[in-house]
CSV table of C-alpha atoms in Angstrom, one decimal:
chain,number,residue,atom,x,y,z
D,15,UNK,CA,-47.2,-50.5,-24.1
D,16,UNK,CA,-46.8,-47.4,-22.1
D,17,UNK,CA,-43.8,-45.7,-23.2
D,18,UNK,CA,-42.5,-42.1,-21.2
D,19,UNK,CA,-41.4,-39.5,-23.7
D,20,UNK,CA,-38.7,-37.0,-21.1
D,21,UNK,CA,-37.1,-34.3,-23.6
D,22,UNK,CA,-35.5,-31.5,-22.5
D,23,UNK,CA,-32.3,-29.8,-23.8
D,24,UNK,CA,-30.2,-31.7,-21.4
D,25,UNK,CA,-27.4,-28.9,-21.2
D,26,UNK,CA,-25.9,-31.2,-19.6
D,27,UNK,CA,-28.0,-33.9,-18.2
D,28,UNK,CA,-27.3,-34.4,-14.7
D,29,UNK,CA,-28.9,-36.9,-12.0
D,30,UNK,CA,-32.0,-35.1,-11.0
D,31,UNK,CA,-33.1,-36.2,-14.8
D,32,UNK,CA,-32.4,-39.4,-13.8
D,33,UNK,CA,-33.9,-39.3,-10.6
D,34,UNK,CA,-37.5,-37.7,-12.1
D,35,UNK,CA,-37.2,-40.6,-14.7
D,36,UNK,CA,-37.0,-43.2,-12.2
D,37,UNK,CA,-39.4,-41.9,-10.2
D,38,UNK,CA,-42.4,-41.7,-13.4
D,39,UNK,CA,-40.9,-45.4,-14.5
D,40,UNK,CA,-42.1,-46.7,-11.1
D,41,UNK,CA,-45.2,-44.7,-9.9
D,42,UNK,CA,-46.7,-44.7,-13.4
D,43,UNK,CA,-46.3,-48.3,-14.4
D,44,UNK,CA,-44.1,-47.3,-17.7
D,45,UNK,CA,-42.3,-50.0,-19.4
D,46,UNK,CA,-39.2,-47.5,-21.1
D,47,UNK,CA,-38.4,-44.2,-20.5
D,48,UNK,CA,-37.1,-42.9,-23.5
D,49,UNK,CA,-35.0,-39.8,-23.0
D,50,UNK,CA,-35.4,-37.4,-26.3
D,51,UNK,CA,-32.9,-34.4,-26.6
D,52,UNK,CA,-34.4,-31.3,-28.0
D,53,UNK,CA,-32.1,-29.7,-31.5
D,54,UNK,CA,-33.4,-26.2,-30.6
D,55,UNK,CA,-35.9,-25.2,-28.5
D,56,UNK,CA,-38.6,-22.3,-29.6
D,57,UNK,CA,-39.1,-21.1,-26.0
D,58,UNK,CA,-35.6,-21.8,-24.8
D,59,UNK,CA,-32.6,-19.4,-26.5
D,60,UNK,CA,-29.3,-20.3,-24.9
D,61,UNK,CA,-28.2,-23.6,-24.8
D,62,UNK,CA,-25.1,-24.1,-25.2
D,63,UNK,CA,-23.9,-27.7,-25.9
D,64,UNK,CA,-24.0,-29.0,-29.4
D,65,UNK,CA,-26.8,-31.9,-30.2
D,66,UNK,CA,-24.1,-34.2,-30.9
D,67,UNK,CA,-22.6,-33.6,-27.4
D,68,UNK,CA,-25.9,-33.6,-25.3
D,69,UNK,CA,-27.1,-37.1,-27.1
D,70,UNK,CA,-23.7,-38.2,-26.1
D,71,UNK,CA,-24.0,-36.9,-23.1
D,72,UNK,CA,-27.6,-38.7,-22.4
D,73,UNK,CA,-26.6,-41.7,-23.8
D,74,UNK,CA,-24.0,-41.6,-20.6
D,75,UNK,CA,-26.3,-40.4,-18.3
D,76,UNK,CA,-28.4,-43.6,-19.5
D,77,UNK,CA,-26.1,-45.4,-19.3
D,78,UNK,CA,-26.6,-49.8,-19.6
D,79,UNK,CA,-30.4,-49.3,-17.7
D,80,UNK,CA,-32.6,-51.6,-19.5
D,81,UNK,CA,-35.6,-49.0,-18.3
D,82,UNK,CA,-34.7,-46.0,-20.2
D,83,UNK,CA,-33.6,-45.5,-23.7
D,84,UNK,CA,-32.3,-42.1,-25.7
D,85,UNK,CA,-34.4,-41.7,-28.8
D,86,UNK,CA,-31.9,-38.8,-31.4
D,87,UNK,CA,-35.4,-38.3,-33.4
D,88,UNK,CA,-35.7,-34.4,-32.7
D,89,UNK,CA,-31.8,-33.9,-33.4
D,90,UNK,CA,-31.7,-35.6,-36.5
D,91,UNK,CA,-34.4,-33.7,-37.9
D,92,UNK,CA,-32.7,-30.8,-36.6
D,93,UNK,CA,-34.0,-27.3,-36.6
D,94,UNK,CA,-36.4,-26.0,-33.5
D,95,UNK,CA,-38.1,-28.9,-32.1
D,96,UNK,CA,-41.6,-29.0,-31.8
D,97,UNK,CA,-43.5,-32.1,-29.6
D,98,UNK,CA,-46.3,-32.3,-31.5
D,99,UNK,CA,-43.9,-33.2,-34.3
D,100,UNK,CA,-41.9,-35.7,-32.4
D,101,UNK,CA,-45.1,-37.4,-30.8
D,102,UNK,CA,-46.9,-37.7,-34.4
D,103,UNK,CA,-43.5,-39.5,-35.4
D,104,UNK,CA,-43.4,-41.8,-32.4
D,105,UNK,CA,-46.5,-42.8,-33.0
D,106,UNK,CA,-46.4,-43.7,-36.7
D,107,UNK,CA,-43.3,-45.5,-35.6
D,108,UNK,CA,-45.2,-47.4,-33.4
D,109,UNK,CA,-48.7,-47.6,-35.3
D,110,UNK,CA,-48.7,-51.2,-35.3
D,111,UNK,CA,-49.5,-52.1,-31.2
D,112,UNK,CA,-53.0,-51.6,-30.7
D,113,UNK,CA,-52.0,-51.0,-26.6
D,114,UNK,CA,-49.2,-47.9,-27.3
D,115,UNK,CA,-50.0,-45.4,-24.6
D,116,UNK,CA,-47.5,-42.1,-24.8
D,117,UNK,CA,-47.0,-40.4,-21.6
D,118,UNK,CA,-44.9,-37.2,-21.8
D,119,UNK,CA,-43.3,-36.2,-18.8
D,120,UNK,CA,-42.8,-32.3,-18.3
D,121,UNK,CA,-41.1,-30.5,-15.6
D,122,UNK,CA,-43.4,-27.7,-13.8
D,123,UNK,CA,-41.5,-25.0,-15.9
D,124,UNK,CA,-41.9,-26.8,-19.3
D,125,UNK,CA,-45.8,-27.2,-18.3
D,126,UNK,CA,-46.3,-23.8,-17.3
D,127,UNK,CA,-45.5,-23.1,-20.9
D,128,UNK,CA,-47.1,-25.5,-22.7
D,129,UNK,CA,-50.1,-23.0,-23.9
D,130,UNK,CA,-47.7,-21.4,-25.8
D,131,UNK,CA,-46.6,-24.5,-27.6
D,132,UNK,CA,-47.2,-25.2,-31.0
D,133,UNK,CA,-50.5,-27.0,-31.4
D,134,UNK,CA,-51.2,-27.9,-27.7
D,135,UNK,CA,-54.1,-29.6,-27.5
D,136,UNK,CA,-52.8,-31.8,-30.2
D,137,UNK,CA,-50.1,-32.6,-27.9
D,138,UNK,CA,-52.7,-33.8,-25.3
D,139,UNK,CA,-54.7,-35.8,-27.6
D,140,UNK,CA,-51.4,-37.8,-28.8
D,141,UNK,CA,-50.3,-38.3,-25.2
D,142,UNK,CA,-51.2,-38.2,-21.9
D,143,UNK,CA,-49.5,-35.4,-20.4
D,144,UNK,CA,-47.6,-35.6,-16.5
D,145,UNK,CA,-46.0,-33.2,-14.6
D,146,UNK,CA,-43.6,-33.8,-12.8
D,147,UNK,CA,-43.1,-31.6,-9.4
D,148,UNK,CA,-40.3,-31.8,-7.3
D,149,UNK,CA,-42.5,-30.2,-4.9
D,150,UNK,CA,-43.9,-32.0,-1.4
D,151,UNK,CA,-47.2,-30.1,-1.7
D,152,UNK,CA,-49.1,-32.1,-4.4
D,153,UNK,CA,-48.2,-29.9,-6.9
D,154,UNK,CA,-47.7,-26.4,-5.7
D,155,UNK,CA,-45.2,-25.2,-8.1
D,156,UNK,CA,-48.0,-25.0,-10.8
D,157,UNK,CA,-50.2,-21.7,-10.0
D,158,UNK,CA,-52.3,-22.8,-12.8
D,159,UNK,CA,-52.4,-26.4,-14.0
D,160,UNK,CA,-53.2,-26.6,-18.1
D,161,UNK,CA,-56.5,-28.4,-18.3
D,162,UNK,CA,-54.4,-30.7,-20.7
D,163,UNK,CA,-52.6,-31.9,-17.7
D,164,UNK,CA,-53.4,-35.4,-16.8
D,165,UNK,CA,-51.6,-35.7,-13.6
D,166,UNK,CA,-48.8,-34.3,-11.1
D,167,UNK,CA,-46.6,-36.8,-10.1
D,168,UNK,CA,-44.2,-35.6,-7.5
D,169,UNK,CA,-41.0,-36.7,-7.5
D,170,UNK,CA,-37.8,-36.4,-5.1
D,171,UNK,CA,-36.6,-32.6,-4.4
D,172,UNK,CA,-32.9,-32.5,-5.8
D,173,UNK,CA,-31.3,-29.3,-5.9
D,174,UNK,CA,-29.4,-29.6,-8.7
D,175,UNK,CA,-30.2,-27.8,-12.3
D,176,UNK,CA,-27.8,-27.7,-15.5
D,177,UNK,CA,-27.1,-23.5,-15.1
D,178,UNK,CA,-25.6,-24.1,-12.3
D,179,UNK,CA,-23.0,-27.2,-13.3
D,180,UNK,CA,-22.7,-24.9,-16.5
D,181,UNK,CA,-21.7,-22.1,-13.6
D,182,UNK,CA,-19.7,-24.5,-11.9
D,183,UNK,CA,-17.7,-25.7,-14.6
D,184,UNK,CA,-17.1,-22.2,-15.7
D,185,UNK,CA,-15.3,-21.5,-12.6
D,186,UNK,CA,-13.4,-24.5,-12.3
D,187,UNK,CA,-15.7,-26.2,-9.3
D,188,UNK,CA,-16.0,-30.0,-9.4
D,189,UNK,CA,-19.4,-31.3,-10.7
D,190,UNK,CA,-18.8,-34.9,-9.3
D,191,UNK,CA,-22.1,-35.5,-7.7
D,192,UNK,CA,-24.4,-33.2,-9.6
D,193,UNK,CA,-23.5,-35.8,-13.4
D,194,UNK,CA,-22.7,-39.1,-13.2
D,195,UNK,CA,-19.1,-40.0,-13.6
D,196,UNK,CA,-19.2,-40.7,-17.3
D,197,UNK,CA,-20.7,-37.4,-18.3
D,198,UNK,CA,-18.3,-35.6,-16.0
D,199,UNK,CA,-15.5,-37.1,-18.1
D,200,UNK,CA,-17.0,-36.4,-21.3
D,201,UNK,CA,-18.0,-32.3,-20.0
D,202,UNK,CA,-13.9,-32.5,-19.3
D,203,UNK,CA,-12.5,-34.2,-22.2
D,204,UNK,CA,-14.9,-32.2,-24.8
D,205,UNK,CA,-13.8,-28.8,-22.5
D,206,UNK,CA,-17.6,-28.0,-22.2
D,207,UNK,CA,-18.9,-25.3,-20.5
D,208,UNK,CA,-15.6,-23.3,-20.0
């Protein structure tokens, strides 16, 4: 069972995330996608949804896709979330199938930190560890690639990130397009962003 692990803060989750996820589904033969939203983040200060309203929020941007799940095991043990942490407890959880192969997905930013993470190679000895690049160069956006790194895997260029729907939405610009239309109505109804 090869199971993608995609966290992020998701502040908000918009459809690049979706896009990236389809694209690591497909190119490496993954059976779920599960979609974990980080509590807190050690190297990342400002976000500025609540956990409650970015699960919600990637629950929506999930949606009914059979492919990808959302997995609230970093929020609900709250605090700064660590992966080391969440991939020991995912693989407990699954201890019993002999065939579990993690595979966590990082975008080129997330990577290019990932020697400051807590226990890094740890990290790479629970899961195989892809990047992936929305670059069309094979990888160019990484000046340095980790040696933990198993692969690049690049994925379509959307230009689309969540500061800038946060910018929009601050300003009263539409974000239909950048969200799907269920987590545009929930950004609206829960006045997020404003």
């Amino acid at each position: 069972m090869r199971i993608g692990i995609f966290g992020g803060t998701f502040d908000p989750p918009h459809t690049g995330h979706l896009l990236a996820a389809n694209d690591a589904y497909e190119a490496l033969g993954l059976e779920r996608v599960l979609f974990v939203p980080a509590a807190g983040q050690p190297l990342k200060s400002a976000i500025v949804a609540s956990p409650t309203d970015r699960l919600a929020m990637v629950e929506l941007l999930v949606g009914d896709d059979q492919r990808f799940g959302v997995d609230p095991i970093e929020i609900e043990r709250g605090g700064l979330s660590f992966t080391v942490d969440t991939l020991r407890a995912l693989r407990d959880r699954w201890k019993s199938d002999a065939t579990l192969a993690l595979v966590l997905l990082l975008g080129a930013d997330a990577a290019a930190t990932l020697p400051q993470w807590r226990e890094p190679a740890e990290v790479a000895s629970l899961a195989e560890i892809v990047v992936l690049s929305r670059s069309l160069t094979g990888g160019a956006e990484l000046p340095s690639v980790p040696p933990a790194i198993a692969k690049v895997l690049d994925t379509r260029r959307v230009d689309v990130s969540s500061t800038e729907i946060r910018a929009r939405v601050r300003v009263g610009r539409s974000i239909r397009g950048f969200v799907p239309e269920p987590v545009a109505a929930y950004i609206e109804g829960r006045r997020l962003y404003r």
